[in-house]
């Protein structure tokens, strides 16, 4: 079950291509790109030197165009870097989510869906599970958001707030109770989960990069122990929820009721909890960061929140009316390049543009490149939620998997949790940047800041 943190060594990379050939003789099926730098590692040294897979892909697409090739070890990889070529490759009938597929691969989880109808059933199960757990736990999200508000209100106005730290704590509390239930009302359980989550994510969060985990016995043991503890608590909760009725519906309940076996439930709930915690934390963090530097956007968001809720309570029905807030979150995902890369394995030979993609080729969707393409997003470096007023822009965003029917369940969960949090915070507080702070970006499976992001807050009159 242990991943080797390098995509070339994961389950996705099964049969190797072009083995036994010299560097010079390896062919990339006529697709422009770079030859392997090393026989064993392919272009891994180039990726490491670029700083991240995303930054490597930016340079590659700038140089060679929208369809490019490189090598993970001896495996040919093709990257797609514009909306036009992605449209040619994305199959809207595919039920597997490419981001989840990557995580399962990195965790070495083997269970997959069966035939097309089984995959559709499982996707529906996921969607219903997210919907039911969000509805059942709305009051919990509100309570946790208000607790954070009270904490921030207690600070003097000059105090710097460690935003990333607070958002991760908030996200872990929210997601663990929505996925696994009342066990995580206990603060010690939350702390334990967050510690183990951090250990596991520190390894798989590097995504496809360095393959160094197996070279360090200490790191490997820490990772194995943390993953085992996470799996142990999930197994315990799955066993408790089978055949029982509880007042609070949680995500695991939907999986248990869906006739999946225990291993499938374990893997799916592990993927959902791991990814939802980090995606929710980073969506909350980046949304607030952008609001602190975009005074007009924050003002307009406050006006919408005030118009929709007035002095009344925040309710699920009224949350759905926050159209501009949803645009703010979509623009946050785009501007932050929240999930910069996803992947699919080419199961049959295909064609993109004028290029043939051989069967068993690993195909990357260079989403971080696509989300900054000025041909699709005018003034791409400007934070502009109103670009999503355009229906065609929203359709493109949906095609990329960030909205609508192609949206992954973890992101859907993150959108709702972040919407509740922003409704509570912006209603009562001005969110302010710290003068002189420069936030540098770290690109992994989910994009974060390299250092702590600090803000200050002041009470609204």
Coordinates of C-alpha atoms in Angstrom, one line a residue, residues 66-220:
X66 CA 0.0 23.0 -26.5
X67 CA 0.9 19.3 -26.8
X68 CA 4.3 18.3 -25.4
X69 CA 6.1 15.2 -24.4
X70 CA 8.7 14.2 -21.8
X71 CA 9.8 11.2 -19.8
X72 CA 9.1 9.8 -16.3
X73 CA 11.8 7.2 -16.1
X74 CA 11.3 5.1 -19.2
X75 CA 7.6 6.0 -19.5
X76 CA 6.5 8.5 -22.2
X77 CA 4.3 11.3 -20.8
X78 CA 2.2 13.7 -22.9
X79 CA 1.0 17.0 -21.4
X80 CA -1.9 19.0 -22.7
X81 CA -1.7 22.7 -22.1
X82 CA -4.7 24.6 -23.7
X83 CA -8.4 24.4 -23.5
X84 CA -8.7 23.5 -27.2
X85 CA -6.5 20.3 -26.9
X86 CA -8.1 19.4 -23.6
X87 CA -11.5 19.5 -25.3
X88 CA -10.3 17.0 -27.8
X89 CA -9.1 14.6 -25.0
X90 CA -11.6 15.0 -22.2
X91 CA -14.4 12.4 -22.3
X92 CA -17.4 13.8 -20.5
X93 CA -18.7 10.2 -20.1
X94 CA -15.7 9.2 -18.0
X95 CA -16.8 8.6 -14.5
X96 CA -13.4 8.5 -12.8
X97 CA -12.0 11.8 -11.5
X98 CA -8.4 12.4 -12.7
X99 CA -7.4 14.0 -9.4
X100 CA -8.7 11.1 -7.3
X101 CA -7.1 8.7 -9.7
X102 CA -3.8 10.3 -9.0
X103 CA -4.2 10.1 -5.3
X104 CA -5.3 6.4 -5.4
X105 CA -2.2 5.7 -7.6
X106 CA 0.1 7.5 -5.2
X107 CA -1.4 5.6 -2.2
X108 CA -1.1 2.4 -4.1
X109 CA -4.8 1.7 -3.7
X110 CA -5.8 -1.0 -6.2
X111 CA -9.6 -1.2 -6.1
X112 CA -11.2 0.4 -9.1
X113 CA -14.7 0.6 -10.3
X114 CA -16.0 -2.2 -12.6
X115 CA -18.0 -1.7 -15.8
X116 CA -19.6 1.6 -16.9
X117 CA -22.8 1.2 -15.0
X118 CA -21.0 0.3 -11.8
X119 CA -18.8 3.4 -12.2
X120 CA -21.9 5.6 -12.8
X121 CA -23.5 4.1 -9.7
X122 CA -20.4 4.9 -7.6
X123 CA -20.2 8.5 -8.9
X124 CA -23.8 9.0 -8.0
X125 CA -23.2 7.5 -4.6
X126 CA -20.4 10.0 -4.1
X127 CA -22.5 12.9 -5.2
X128 CA -25.4 11.9 -2.9
X129 CA -22.9 11.3 -0.1
X130 CA -21.5 14.9 -0.3
X131 CA -25.0 16.4 -0.6
X132 CA -26.3 14.5 2.4
X133 CA -23.3 15.1 4.6
X134 CA -23.3 18.8 3.8
X135 CA -27.1 19.1 4.6
X136 CA -26.8 17.1 7.8
X137 CA -23.8 19.0 9.0
X138 CA -24.7 22.6 8.0
X139 CA -25.3 23.6 11.6
X140 CA -21.8 22.2 12.5
X141 CA -20.1 24.2 9.7
X142 CA -21.9 27.4 11.0
X143 CA -20.9 26.6 14.6
X144 CA -17.2 26.1 13.7
X145 CA -17.2 29.2 11.5
X146 CA -18.7 31.3 14.4
X147 CA -16.1 29.9 16.8
X148 CA -13.3 31.1 14.5
X149 CA -15.1 34.5 14.1
X150 CA -15.2 34.8 17.9
X151 CA -11.5 34.0 18.2
X152 CA -10.6 36.6 15.6
X153 CA -12.9 39.2 17.2
X154 CA -11.0 38.8 20.4
X155 CA -7.7 39.9 18.8
X156 CA -6.5 43.4 19.0
X157 CA -6.7 45.0 15.5
X158 CA -3.0 45.1 15.0
X159 CA -2.4 41.4 15.7
X160 CA -1.2 39.3 12.8
X161 CA -3.3 36.2 12.3
X162 CA -1.6 33.0 10.9
X163 CA -4.1 32.4 8.2
X164 CA -2.8 29.1 6.8
X165 CA -2.6 27.5 10.2
X166 CA -6.1 28.6 11.2
X167 CA -7.6 27.5 7.9
X168 CA -6.0 24.1 8.1
X169 CA -7.4 23.6 11.7
X170 CA -10.8 24.8 10.6
X171 CA -10.8 22.5 7.6
X172 CA -9.7 19.4 9.5
X173 CA -12.4 20.0 12.2
X174 CA -15.1 20.5 9.6
X175 CA -14.2 17.6 7.2
X176 CA -13.4 15.0 9.9
X177 CA -16.8 15.4 11.5
X178 CA -18.6 15.5 8.1
X179 CA -16.8 12.3 6.9
X180 CA -16.3 10.4 10.1
X181 CA -18.8 11.8 12.7
X182 CA -18.9 12.5 16.4
X183 CA -15.6 10.8 17.2
X184 CA -14.0 14.0 16.0
X185 CA -15.9 16.3 18.4
X186 CA -13.0 15.3 20.7
X187 CA -10.2 17.8 20.2
X188 CA -7.5 15.3 20.9
X189 CA -8.8 13.1 18.0
X190 CA -8.7 16.1 15.7
X191 CA -5.1 16.9 16.7
X192 CA -4.0 13.3 16.2
X193 CA -5.7 13.1 12.8
X194 CA -4.1 16.4 11.7
X195 CA -0.7 15.2 12.7
X196 CA -1.1 11.9 10.7
X197 CA -2.7 13.7 7.8
X198 CA 0.3 16.1 7.7
X199 CA 2.8 13.2 7.6
X200 CA 1.0 11.4 4.8
X201 CA 0.3 14.5 2.8
X202 CA 3.9 15.7 3.1
X203 CA 4.9 12.6 1.1
X204 CA 2.0 12.2 -1.5
X205 CA 1.6 16.0 -1.7
X206 CA 4.9 16.2 -3.5
X207 CA 2.9 14.5 -6.3
X208 CA 5.1 13.1 -8.9
X209 CA 8.4 14.5 -8.0
X210 CA 11.3 13.0 -6.2
X211 CA 10.9 9.3 -5.4
X212 CA 13.0 9.8 -2.2
X213 CA 10.7 8.1 0.3
X214 CA 12.2 4.7 -0.1
X215 CA 15.7 6.1 0.4
X216 CA 14.9 7.1 3.9
X217 CA 14.0 4.3 6.4
X218 CA 13.0 6.9 9.0
X219 CA 10.6 8.8 6.7
X220 CA 9.2 5.6 5.3

